[in-house]
XYZ file of C-alpha atoms in Angstrom:
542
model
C 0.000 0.000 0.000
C 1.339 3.481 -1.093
C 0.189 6.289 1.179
C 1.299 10.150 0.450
C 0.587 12.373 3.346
C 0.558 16.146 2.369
C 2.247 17.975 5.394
C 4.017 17.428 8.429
C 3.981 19.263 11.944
C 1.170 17.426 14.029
C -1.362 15.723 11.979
C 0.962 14.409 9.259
C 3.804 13.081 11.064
C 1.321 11.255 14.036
C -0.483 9.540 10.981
C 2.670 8.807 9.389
C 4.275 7.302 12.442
C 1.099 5.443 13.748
C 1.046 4.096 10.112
C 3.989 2.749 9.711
C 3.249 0.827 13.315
C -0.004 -0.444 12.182
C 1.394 -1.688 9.029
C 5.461 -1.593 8.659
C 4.509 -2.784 4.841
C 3.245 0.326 4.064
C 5.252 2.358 1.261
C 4.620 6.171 3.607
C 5.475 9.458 2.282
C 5.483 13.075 3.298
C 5.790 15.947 1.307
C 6.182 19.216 3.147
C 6.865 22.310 2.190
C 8.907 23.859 5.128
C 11.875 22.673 6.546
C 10.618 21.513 9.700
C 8.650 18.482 9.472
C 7.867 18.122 13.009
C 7.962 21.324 15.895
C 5.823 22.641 19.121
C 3.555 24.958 17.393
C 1.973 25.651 20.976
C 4.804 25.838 22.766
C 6.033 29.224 20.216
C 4.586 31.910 22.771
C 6.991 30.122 25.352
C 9.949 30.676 23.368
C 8.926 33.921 22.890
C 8.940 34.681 26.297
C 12.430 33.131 27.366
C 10.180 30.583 29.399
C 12.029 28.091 26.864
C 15.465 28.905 26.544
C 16.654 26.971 23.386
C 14.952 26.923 19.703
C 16.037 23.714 19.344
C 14.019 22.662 22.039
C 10.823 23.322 20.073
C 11.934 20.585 17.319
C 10.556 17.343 17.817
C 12.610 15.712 15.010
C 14.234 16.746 12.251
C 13.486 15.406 8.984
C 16.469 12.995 9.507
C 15.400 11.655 12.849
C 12.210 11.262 11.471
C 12.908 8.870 8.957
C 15.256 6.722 11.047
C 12.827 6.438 13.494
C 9.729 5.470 11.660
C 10.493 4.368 8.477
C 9.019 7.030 6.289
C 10.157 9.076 3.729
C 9.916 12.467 4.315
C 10.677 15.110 1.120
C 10.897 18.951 2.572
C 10.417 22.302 0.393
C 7.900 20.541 -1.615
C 4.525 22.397 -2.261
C 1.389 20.591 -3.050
C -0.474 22.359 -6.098
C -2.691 19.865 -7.792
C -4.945 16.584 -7.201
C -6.020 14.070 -9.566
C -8.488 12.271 -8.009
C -9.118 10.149 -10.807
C -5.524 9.163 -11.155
C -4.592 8.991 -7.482
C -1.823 11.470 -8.243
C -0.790 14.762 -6.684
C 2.151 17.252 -8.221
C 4.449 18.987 -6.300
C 6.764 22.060 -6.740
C 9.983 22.248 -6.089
C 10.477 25.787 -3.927
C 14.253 25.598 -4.919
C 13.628 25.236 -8.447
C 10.311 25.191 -9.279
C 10.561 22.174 -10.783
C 7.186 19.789 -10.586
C 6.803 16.085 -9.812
C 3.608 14.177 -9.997
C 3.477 11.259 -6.966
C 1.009 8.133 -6.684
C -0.989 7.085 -4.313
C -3.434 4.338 -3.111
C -4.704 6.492 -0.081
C -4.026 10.163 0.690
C -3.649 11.786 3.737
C -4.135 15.687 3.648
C -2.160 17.388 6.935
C -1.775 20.372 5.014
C -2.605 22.814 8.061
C -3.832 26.045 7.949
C -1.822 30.080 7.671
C -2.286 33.487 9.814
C -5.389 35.644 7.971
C -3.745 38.715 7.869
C -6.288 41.919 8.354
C -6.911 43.849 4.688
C -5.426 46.819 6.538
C -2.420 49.025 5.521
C 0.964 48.908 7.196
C 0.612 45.178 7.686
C 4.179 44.593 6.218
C 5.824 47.073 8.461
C 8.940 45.583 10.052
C 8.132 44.668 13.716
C 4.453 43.375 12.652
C 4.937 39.694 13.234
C 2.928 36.579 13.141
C 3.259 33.777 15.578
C 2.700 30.283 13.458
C 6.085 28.569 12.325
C 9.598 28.664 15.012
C 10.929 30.866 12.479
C 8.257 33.711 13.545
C 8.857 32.903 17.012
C 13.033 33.639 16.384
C 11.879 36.871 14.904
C 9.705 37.946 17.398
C 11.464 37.064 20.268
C 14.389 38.712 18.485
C 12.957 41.775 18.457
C 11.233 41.921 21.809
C 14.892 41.233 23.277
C 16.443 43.954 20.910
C 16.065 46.846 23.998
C 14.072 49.061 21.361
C 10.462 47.641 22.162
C 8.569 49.814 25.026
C 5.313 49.153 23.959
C 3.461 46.170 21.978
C 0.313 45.335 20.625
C -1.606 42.651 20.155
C -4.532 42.351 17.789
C -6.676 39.311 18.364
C -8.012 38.004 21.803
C -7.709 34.217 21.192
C -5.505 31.852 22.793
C -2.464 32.445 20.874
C -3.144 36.063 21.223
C -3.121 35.541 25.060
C -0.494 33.942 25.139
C 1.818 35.912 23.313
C 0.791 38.907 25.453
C 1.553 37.363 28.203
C 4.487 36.491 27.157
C 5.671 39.563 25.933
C 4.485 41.369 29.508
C 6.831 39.079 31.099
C 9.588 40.845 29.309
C 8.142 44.050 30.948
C 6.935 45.111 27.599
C 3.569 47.785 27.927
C 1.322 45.068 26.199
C -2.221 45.746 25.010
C -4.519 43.629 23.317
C -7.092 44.325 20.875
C -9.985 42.370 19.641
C -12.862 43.422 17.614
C -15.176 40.704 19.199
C -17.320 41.773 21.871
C -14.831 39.595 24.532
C -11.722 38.021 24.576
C -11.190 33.844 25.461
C -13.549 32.719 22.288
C -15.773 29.863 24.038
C -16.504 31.582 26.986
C -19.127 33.121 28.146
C -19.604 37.286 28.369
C -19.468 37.638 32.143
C -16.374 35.049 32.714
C -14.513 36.365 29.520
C -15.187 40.114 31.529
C -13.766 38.921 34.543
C -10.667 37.750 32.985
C -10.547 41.080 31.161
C -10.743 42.611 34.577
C -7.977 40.507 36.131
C -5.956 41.237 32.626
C -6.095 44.730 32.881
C -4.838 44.379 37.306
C -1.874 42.748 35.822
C -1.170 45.519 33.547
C -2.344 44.179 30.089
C -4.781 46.474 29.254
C -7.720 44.654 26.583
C -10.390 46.477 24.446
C -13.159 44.852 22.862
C -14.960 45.483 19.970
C -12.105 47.277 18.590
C -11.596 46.839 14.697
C -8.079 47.814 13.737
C -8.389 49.996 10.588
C -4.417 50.493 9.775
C -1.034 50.054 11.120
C 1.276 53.156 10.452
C 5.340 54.251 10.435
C 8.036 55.122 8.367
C 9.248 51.687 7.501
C 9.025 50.617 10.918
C 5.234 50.402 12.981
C 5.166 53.137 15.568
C 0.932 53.394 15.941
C -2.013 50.922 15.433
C -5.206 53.235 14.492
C -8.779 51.756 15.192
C -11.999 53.195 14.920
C -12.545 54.946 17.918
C -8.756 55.591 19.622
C -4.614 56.051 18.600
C -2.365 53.533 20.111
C 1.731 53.913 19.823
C 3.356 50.892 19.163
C 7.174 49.418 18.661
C 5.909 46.177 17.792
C 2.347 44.021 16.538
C 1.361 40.501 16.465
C -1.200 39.850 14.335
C -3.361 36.863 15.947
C -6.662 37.217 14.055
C -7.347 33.722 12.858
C -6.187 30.707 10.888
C -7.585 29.815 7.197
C -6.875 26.226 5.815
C -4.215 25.954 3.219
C -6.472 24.222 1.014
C -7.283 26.448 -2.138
C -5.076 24.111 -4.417
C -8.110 21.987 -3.363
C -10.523 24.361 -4.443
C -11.186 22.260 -8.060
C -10.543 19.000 -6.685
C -14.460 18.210 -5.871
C -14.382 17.244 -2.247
C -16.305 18.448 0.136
C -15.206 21.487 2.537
C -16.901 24.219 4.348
C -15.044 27.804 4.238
C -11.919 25.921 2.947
C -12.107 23.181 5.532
C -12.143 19.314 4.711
C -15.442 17.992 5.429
C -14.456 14.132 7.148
C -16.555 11.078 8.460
C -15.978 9.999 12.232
C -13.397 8.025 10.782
C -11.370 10.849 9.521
C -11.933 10.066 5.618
C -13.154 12.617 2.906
C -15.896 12.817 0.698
C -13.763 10.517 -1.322
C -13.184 7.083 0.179
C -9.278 7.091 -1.057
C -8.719 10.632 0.616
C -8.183 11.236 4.200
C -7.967 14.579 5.892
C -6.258 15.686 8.946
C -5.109 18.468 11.173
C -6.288 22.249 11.134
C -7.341 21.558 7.283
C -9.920 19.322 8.191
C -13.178 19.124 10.651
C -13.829 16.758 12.956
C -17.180 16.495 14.689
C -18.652 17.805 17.714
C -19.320 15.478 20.589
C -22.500 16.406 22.198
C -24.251 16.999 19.140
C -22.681 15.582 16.203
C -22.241 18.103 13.966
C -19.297 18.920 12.127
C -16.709 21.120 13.891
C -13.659 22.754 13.815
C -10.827 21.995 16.058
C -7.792 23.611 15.202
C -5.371 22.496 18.051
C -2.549 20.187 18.409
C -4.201 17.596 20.495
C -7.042 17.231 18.310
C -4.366 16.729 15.502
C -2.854 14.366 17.411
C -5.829 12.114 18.220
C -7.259 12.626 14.954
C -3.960 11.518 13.264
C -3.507 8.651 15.095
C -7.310 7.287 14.650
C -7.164 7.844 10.869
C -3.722 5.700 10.708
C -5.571 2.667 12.593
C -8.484 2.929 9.712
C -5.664 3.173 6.790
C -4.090 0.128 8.325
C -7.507 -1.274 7.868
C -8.418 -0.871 11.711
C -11.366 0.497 13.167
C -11.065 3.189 14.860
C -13.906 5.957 15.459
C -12.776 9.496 16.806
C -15.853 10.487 18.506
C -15.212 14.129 18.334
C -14.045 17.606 20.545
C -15.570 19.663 23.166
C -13.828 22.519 22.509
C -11.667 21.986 24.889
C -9.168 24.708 26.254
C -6.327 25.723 28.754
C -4.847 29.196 28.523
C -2.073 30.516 31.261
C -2.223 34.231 31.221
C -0.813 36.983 33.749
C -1.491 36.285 36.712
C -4.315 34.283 35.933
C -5.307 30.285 34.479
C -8.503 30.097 32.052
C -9.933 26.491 31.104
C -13.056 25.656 29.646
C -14.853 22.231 27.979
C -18.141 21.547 26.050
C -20.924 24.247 25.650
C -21.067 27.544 27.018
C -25.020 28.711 28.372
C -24.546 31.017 24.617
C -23.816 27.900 22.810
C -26.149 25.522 24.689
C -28.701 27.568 23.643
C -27.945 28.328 20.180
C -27.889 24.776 19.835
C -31.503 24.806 20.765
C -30.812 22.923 24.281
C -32.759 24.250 26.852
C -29.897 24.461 29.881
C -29.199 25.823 33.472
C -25.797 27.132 34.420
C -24.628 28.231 37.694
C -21.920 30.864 38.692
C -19.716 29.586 41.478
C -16.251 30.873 43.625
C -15.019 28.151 45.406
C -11.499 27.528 46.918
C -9.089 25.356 45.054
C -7.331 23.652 48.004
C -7.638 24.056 51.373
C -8.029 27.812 52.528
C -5.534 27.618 55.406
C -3.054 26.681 53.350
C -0.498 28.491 52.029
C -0.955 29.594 48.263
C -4.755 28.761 48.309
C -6.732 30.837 46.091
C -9.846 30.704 44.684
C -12.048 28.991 41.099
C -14.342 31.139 39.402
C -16.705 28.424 37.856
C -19.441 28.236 35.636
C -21.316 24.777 35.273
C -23.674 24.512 32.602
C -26.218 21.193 31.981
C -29.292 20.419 30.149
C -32.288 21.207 32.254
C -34.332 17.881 31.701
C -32.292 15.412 32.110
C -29.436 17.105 34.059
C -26.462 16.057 31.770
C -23.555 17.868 32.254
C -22.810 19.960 29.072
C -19.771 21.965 29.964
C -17.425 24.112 32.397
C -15.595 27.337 32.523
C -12.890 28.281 35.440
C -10.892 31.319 35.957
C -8.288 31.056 38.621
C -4.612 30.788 39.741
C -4.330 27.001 40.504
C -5.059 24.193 38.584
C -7.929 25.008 36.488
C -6.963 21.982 33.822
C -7.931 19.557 36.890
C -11.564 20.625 36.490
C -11.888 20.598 33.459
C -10.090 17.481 32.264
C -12.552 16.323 35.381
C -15.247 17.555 33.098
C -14.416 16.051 29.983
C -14.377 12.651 31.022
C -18.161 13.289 32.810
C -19.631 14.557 29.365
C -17.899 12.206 27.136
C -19.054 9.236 29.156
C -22.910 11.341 29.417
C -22.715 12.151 32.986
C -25.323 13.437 34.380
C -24.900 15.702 37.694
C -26.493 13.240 40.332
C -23.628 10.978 38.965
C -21.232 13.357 39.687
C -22.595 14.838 42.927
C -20.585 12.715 45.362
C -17.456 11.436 43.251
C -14.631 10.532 45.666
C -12.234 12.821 44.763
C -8.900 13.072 45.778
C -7.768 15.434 49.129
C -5.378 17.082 51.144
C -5.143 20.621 51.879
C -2.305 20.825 49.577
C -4.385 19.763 46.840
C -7.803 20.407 47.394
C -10.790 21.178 49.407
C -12.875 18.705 51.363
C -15.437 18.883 48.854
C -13.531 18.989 45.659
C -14.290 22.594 44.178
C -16.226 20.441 40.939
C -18.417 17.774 43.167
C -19.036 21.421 45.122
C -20.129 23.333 41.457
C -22.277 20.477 40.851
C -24.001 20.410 44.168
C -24.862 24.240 43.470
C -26.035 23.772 39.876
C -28.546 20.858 41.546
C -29.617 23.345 43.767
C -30.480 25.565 41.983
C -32.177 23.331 39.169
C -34.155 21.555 42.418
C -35.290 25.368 43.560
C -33.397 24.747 46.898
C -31.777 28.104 45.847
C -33.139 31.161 43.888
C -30.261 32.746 42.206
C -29.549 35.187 39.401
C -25.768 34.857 37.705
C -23.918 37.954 36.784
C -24.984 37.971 32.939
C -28.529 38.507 34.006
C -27.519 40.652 36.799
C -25.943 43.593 33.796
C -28.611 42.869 31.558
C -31.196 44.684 34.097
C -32.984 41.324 35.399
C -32.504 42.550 39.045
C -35.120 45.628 38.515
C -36.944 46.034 41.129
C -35.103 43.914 43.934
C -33.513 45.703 46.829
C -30.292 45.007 47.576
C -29.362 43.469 50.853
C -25.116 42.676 51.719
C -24.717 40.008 53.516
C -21.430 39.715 53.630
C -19.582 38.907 56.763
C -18.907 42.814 56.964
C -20.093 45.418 54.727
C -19.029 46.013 51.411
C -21.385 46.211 48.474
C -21.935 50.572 48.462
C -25.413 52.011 48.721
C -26.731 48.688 50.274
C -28.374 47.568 53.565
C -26.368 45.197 55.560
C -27.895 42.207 57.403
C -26.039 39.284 59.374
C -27.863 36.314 58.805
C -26.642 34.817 62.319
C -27.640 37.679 64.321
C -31.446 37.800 62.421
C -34.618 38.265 64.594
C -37.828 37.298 63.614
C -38.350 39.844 60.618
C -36.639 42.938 59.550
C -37.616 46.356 60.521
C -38.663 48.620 57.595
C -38.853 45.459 54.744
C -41.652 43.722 53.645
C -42.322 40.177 53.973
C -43.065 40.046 50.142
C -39.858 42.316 49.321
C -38.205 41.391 46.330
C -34.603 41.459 47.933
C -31.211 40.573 46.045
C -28.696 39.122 48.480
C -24.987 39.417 47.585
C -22.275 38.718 49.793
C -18.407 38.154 48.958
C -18.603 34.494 47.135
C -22.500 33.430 47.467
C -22.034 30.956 49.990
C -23.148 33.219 52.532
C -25.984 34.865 50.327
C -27.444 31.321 50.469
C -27.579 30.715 53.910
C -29.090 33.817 54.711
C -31.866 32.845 51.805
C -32.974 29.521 53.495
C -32.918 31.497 56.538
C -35.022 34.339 55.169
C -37.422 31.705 53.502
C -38.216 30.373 56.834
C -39.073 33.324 58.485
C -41.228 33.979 55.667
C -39.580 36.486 53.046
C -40.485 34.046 49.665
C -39.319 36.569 47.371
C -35.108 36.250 47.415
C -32.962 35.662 45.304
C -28.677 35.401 45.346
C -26.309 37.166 42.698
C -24.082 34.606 41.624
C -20.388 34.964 41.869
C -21.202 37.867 45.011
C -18.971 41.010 44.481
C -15.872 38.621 43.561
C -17.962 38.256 40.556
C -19.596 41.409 39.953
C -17.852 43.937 42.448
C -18.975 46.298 45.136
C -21.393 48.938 42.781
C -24.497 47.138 42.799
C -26.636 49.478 44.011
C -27.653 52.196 41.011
């Protein structure tokens, strides 16, 4: 069997490898058209930040070690540029010479990735305007930001890359600022816990503005401002992080299937035709929960995808279920993880779900280093499956969510989840591990046991109406009437028993207690703001 794979990197070189296990007869080829065949694409911000030392670290083989260790051939500074399907054949180009050789196949494998979209702005070929996609962008990036001439930087985009390199770049004590013309940063996320993060961004000194569109990037020969619509911003130095777009318009004639440029595949990673396979941030994969096709471009979903399709071309059976959307992001002073569907999503979706906004401690609080998870559990209202989790927070916020993976891929629903034995010590965790405590909340408030309102319809003007009552442990929320539940009498002087009464206190732990304690002296009309003024701060009162 005679299998070309078109690129290298993630997708092409785990198929390649896995392959070659499966089936050591198999005659395996890559054509790529850079130099390196196999490198840490996500690890890039990391050398860019001196966090990684060495650029040879980021190589995971060269095309040399490659070959020796798995037993494929591997051609570099080839560029696919036409398939014929018909003839199982695909020509390549030379980039040396530009000379052109046409290769066989009996199956296909396209890994051909995916290239920065750069903005149809001016100035976008300025020096010091950088992407941040191949190690050789990373050398030139870094390169500069070590140079002693860059004050001030700017980032345009608000995704994970664009996160990361800001961070990054801060750590260098670089003035970074990040722009994104989306209404919030952290795609996936929902408004209110992509605002907090903004928040905790801007405390660290990264400054991010939303739903800014970048109109131009200006300088003699060198970028010195980014102009948007509505403000100015001086700059020594841009990175450009707004979006991918598959490297598939050689495709464009070839009659297979794509959306927007990406390879439509089966669950078992093969195209619309049955010879072709496609892999990698070229191709889609499907979502979990729903089914429906998806897009997923990451390493570890070219990784697993990759090594599924090689079990299938070995003539295996192997089905890759699909993604969540999974994601981990480490940014100043601050982690961000979140899996499955967002409320927004959930409900675009058409599935009729609950979510719950929750702080909770990560380990113990006495101990040293303990902070604290801002979490948001979402889960379909009838039958209670979990559907997905965000957390914001300094400790390990890929514990919960990796926790949360396995519970929706396996169809979990929360009363499975409720009492998990979890692993403890103060070092580690809380009593009540801060996810079996998330899902306890969410049941409550999908049983009615507590009457809450979370911070997105808090700012969208759903608490009209209520007075507010802090009931913190000492005041703090401005303009509002204090009450200590402990120290309650029998009714409160000057309120109605059918008040409607918001109760906020630091977290919401305490807001609840005083609302079962309310509801049995006969105040039915309560409700708690989710998240307390960790959450939504100390203004509440207009």
């Amino acid at each position: 069997m005679k299998v070309l794979v078109i690129g290298g990197v993630a997708a092409g070189t785990k198929t390649a490898a896995k392959l070659k296990r499966e089936d050591p007869s198999a005659e395996v080829t890559i054509l790529n058209r850079g130099e390196d065949i196999s490198y840490a694409g996500c690890g890039l911000p990391y050398y860019v930040g001196g966090v990684i030392a060495d650029r040879g670290e980021l190589i995971v083989n060269t095309p040399a070690q490659f070959e020796k260790l798995t037993g494929v051939a591997v051609k570099c500074g080839v560029e696919a540029v036409a398939l014929d399907r018909s003839a199982r054949t695909v020509t390549a180009r030379n980039l040396s010479d530009g000379s052109e050789t046409v290769y066989g196949y009996d199956k296909l494998v396209l890994a051909v990735g995916a290239s920065p979209v750069a903005p149809p702005i001016p100035g976008v070929d300025l020096e010091n305007v950088f992407f941040l996609r191949t190690p050789e962008d990373a050398a030139a990036l870094r390169l500069a930001a070590e140079s002693g001439q860059v004050r001030r930087a700017v980032v345009v985009g608000g995704g994970y890359i664009g996160l990361e390199a800001a961070e990054n770049l801060a750590a260098r004590d670089i003035r970074t600022t990040v722009l994104e013309m989306a209404p919030q940063i952290l795609p996936g996320f929902d408004q209110e816990m992509a605002a907090w993060a903004e928040d905790r961004l801007a405390d660290q000194g990264v400054m991010v503005f939303t739903n800014e569109r970048v109109t131009a990037i200006t300088g003699e020969g060198k970028v010195e401002k980014v102009l948007c619509e509505s403000r100015k911003m001086k700059a020594d130095l841009v990175v450009l992080s707004t979006g991918i777009r598959p490297n598939t318009a050689w495709l464009a004639d070839s009659g297979l299937d794509m959306v927007k440029g990406t390879l439509l595949t089966d669950f078992h990673g093969r195209t619309s035709d049955p010879a072709v396979w496609a892999v990698g941030d070229c191709a889609m994969v499907h979502n979990l929960i729903i089914g429906a096709p998806a897009w997923s471009p990451m390493g570890s979903t070219a990784n697993i995808a990759g090594r599924s399709a090689a079990v299938n071309l070995a003539g295996g059976e192997s089905q890759y279920q699909g993604v969540l959307g999974t994601a981990v992001c480490k940014l100043p002073g601050l982690n961000a993880g979140r899996t499955g569907m967002s409320a927004a999503q959930a409900a675009a979706a058409g599935i009729d779900a609950e979510s719950v906004v929750c702080v909770l401690g990560d380990k113990a609080h006495y101990y040293p280093g303990a902070g604290e998870f801002i979490v948001k559990l979402t889960a379909a209202r009838a039958d209670q499956r979990l559907l997905g989790i965000q957390v914001l927070g300094e400790g390990a916020v890929d514990k919960m969510v990796d926790v949360a993976v396995t519970a929706i891929t396996l169809k979990a629903r929360l009363t499975d989840l409720a009492n998990m034995d979890m692993a403890y010590a103060p070092p580690f965790s809380t009593a009540i591990h801060p996810f079996v405590a998330a899902v306890q909340i969410l049941l409550n408030k999908l049983s009615g046991r507590l009457v809450s309102m979370g911070p997105a319809d808090f700012q969208a003007g759903k608490a009209e109406g209520y007075q507010v009552l802090d009931v913190g442990k000492a005041p703090a929320v401005e303009g509002a009437r204090f009450l200590d539940f402990t120290a309650l009498p029998a009714g409160m002087d000057g309120v109605e028993k059918d008040s409607k009464l918001l109760l906020v206190c630091t977290k919401g732990r305490r807001a609840y207690l005083t609302q079962n304690r309310l509801r049995a002296l006969g105040y039915p009309n309560t409700v708690v703001l989710e998240g307390g003024t960790t959450v939504n701060g100390t203004e509440l009162v207009k």
